[in-house]
PDB file of C-alpha atoms in Angstrom:
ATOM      1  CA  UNK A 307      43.215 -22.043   2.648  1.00  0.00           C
ATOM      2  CA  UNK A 308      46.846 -20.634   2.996  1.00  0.00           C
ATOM      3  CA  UNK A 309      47.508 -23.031   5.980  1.00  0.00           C
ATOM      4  CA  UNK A 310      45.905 -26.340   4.253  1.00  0.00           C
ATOM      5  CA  UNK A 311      48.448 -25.236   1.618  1.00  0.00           C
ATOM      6  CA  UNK A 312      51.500 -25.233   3.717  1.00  0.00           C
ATOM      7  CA  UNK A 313      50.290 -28.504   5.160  1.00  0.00           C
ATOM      8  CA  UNK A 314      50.392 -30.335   2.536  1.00  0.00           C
ATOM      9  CA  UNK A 315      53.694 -28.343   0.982  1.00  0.00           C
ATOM     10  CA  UNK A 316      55.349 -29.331   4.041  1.00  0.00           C
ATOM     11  CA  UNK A 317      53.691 -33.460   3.639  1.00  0.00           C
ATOM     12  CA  UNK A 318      55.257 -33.597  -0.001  1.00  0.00           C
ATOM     13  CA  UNK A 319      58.961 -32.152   1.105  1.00  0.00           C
ATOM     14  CA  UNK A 320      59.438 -34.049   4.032  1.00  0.00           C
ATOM     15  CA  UNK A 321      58.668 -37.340   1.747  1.00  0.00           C
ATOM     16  CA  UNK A 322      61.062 -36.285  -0.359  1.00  0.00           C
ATOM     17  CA  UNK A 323      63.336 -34.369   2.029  1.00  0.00           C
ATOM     18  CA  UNK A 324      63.614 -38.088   3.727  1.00  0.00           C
ATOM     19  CA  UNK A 325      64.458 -40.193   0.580  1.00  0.00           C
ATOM     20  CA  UNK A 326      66.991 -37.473  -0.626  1.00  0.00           C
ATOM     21  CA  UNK A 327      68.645 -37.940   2.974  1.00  0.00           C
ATOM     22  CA  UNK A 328      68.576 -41.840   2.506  1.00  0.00           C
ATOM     23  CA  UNK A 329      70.120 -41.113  -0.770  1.00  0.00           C
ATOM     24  CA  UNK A 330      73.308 -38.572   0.472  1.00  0.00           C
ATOM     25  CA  UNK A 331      73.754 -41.197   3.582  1.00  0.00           C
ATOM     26  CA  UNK A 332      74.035 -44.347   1.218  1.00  0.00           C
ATOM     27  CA  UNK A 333      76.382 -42.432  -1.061  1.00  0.00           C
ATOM     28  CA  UNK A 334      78.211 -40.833   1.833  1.00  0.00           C
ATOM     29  CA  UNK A 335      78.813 -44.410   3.275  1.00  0.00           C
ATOM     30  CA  UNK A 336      79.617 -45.758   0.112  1.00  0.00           C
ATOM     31  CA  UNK A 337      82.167 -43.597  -0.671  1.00  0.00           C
ATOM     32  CA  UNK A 338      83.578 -44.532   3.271  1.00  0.00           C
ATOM     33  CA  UNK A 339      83.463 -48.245   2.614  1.00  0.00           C
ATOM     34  CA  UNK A 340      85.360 -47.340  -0.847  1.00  0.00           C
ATOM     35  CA  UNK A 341      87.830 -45.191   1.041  1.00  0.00           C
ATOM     36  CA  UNK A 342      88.821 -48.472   3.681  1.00  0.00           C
ATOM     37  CA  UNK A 343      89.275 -50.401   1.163  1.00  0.00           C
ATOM     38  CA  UNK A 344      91.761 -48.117  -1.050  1.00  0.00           C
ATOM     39  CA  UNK A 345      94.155 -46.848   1.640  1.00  0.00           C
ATOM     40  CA  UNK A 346      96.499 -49.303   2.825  1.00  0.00           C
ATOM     41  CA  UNK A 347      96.629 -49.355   6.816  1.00  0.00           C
ATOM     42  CA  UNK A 348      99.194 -50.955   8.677  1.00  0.00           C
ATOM     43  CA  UNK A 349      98.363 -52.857  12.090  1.00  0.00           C
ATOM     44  CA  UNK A 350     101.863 -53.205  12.995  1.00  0.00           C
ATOM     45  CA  UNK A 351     103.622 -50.120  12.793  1.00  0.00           C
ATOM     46  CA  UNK A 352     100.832 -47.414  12.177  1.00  0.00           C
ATOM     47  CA  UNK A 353     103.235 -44.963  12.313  1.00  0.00           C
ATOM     48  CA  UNK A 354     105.501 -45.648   9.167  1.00  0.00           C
ATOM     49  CA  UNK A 355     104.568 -44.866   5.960  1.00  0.00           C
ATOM     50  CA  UNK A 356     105.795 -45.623   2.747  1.00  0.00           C
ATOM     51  CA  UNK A 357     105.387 -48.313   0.099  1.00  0.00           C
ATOM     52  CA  UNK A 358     108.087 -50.390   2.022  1.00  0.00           C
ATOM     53  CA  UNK A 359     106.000 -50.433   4.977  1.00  0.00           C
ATOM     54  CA  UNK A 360     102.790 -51.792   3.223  1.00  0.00           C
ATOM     55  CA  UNK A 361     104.758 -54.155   1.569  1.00  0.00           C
ATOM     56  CA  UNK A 362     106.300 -55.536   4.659  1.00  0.00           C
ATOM     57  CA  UNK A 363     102.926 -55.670   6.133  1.00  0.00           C
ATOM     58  CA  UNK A 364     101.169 -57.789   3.757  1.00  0.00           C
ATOM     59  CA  UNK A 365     104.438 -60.123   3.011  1.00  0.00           C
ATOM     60  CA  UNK A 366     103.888 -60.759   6.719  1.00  0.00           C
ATOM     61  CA  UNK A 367     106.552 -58.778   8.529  1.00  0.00           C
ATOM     62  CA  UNK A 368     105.540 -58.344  12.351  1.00  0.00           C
ATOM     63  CA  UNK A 369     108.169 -55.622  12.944  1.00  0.00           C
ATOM     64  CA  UNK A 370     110.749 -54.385  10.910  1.00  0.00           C
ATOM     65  CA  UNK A 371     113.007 -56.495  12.034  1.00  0.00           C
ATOM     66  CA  UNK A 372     110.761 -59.123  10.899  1.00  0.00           C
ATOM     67  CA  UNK A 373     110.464 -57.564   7.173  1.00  0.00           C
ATOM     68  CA  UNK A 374     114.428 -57.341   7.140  1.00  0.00           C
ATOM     69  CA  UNK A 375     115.094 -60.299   7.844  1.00  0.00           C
ATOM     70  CA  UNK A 376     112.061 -61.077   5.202  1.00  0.00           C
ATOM     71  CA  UNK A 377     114.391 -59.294   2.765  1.00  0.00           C
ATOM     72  CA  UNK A 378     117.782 -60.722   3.381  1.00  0.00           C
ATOM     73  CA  UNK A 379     115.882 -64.015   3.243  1.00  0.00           C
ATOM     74  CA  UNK A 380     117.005 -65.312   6.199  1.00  0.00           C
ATOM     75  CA  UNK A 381     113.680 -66.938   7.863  1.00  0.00           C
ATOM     76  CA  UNK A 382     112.958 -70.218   6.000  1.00  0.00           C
ATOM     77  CA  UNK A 383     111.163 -70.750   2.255  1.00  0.00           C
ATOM     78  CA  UNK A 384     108.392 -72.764   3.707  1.00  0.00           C
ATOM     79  CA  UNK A 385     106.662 -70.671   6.650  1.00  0.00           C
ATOM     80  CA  UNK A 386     107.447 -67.226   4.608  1.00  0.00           C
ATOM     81  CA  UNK A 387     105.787 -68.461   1.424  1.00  0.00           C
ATOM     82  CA  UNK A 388     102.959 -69.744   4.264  1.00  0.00           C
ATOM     83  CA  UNK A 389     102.782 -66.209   5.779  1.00  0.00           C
ATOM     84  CA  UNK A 390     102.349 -64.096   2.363  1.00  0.00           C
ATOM     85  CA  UNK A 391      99.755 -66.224   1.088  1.00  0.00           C
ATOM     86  CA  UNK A 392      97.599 -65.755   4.116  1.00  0.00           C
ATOM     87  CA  UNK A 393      97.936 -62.470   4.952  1.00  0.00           C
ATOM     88  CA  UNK A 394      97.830 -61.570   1.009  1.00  0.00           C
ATOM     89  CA  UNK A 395      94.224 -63.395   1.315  1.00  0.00           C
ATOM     90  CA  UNK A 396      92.965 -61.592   4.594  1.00  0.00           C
ATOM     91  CA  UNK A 397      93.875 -58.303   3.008  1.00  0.00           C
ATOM     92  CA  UNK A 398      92.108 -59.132  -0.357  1.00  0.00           C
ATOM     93  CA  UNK A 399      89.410 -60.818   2.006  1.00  0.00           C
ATOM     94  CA  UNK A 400      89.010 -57.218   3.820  1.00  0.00           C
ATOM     95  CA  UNK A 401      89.289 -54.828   0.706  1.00  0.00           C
ATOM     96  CA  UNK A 402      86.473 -57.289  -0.660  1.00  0.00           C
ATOM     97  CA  UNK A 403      84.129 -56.507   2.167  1.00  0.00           C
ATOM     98  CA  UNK A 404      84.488 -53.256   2.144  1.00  0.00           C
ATOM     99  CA  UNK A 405      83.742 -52.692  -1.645  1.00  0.00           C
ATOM    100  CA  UNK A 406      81.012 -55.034  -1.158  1.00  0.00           C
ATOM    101  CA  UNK A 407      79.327 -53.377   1.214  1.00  0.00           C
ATOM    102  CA  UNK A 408      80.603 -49.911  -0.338  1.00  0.00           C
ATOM    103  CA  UNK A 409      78.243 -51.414  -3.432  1.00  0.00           C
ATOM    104  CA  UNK A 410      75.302 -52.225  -1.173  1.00  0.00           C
ATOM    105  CA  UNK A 411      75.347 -49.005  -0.033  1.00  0.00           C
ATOM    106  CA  UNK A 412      75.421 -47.392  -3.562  1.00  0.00           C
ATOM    107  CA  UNK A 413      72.279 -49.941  -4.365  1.00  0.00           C
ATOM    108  CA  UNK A 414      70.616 -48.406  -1.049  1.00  0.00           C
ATOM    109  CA  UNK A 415      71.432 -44.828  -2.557  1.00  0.00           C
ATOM    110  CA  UNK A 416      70.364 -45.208  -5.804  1.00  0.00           C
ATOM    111  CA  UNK A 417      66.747 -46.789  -5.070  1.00  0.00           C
ATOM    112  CA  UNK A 418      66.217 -44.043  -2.789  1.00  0.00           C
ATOM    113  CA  UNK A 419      67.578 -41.430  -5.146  1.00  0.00           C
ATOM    114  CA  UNK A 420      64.416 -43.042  -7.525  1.00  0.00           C
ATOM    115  CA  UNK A 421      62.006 -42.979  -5.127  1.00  0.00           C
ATOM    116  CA  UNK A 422      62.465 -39.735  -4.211  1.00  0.00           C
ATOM    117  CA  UNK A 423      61.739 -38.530  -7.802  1.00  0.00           C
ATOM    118  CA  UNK A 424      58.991 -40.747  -8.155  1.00  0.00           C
ATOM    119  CA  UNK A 425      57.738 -39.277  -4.835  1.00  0.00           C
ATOM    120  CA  UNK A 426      58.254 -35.809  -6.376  1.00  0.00           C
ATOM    121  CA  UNK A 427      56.476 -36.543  -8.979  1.00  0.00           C
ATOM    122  CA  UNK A 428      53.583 -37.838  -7.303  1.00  0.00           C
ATOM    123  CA  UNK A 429      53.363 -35.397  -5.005  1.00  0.00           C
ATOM    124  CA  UNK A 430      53.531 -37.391  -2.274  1.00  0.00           C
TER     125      UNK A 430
END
């Protein structure tokens, strides 16, 4: 009687042992997806830091060279104006993925969060 039990003790956690896992993953990888698209990450120079950096990044700066010459304005109107607005839109483009998917993930969390009390409370 003691072992039939256990059995079915163990049967009902690992249910809910499983969704709870599905739930702390989701959230877990939610909060990643959140993270990438908060911190500002530089594919030129990974090595600076600073607000000037990111800035010279997403005006389009290859080096910072590039980005001084982007701030003594001496690289045509035209092609800089060209440059900020697409690399301001594959920035936005990428932060919007990742909070996307950081919301999926949240979705995945939270319906598994619910089944696991439902399981809980079905004994299941």
């Amino acid at each position: 009687m003691m072992l039939s039990g256990a059995v079915e003790f163990s049967r009902f956690g690992l249910v809910t042992l499983l969704l709870f896992v599905v739930t702390a993953l989701g959230m877990l990888s939610g909060l990643t997806f959140l993270g990438l698209a908060l911190i500002p990450r530089l594919k030129v120079n990974p090595g600076q830091t600073g607000m000037m950096a990111y800035f010279g990044h997403v005006l389009g700066a290859g080096s910072l060279e590039e980005f001084e010459r982007l701030a003594a304005e001496t690289i045509p109107e035209e092609p800089r104006l060209t440059n900020q607005i697409w690399t301001l839109s594959l920035v936005i483009g990428r932060k919007y993925g990742h909070i996307t998917r950081a919301f999926h993930a949240f979705g995945v969390a939270i319906a598994a969060g619910i089944l696991a009390v439902l399981a809980n409370a079905a004994g299941l």
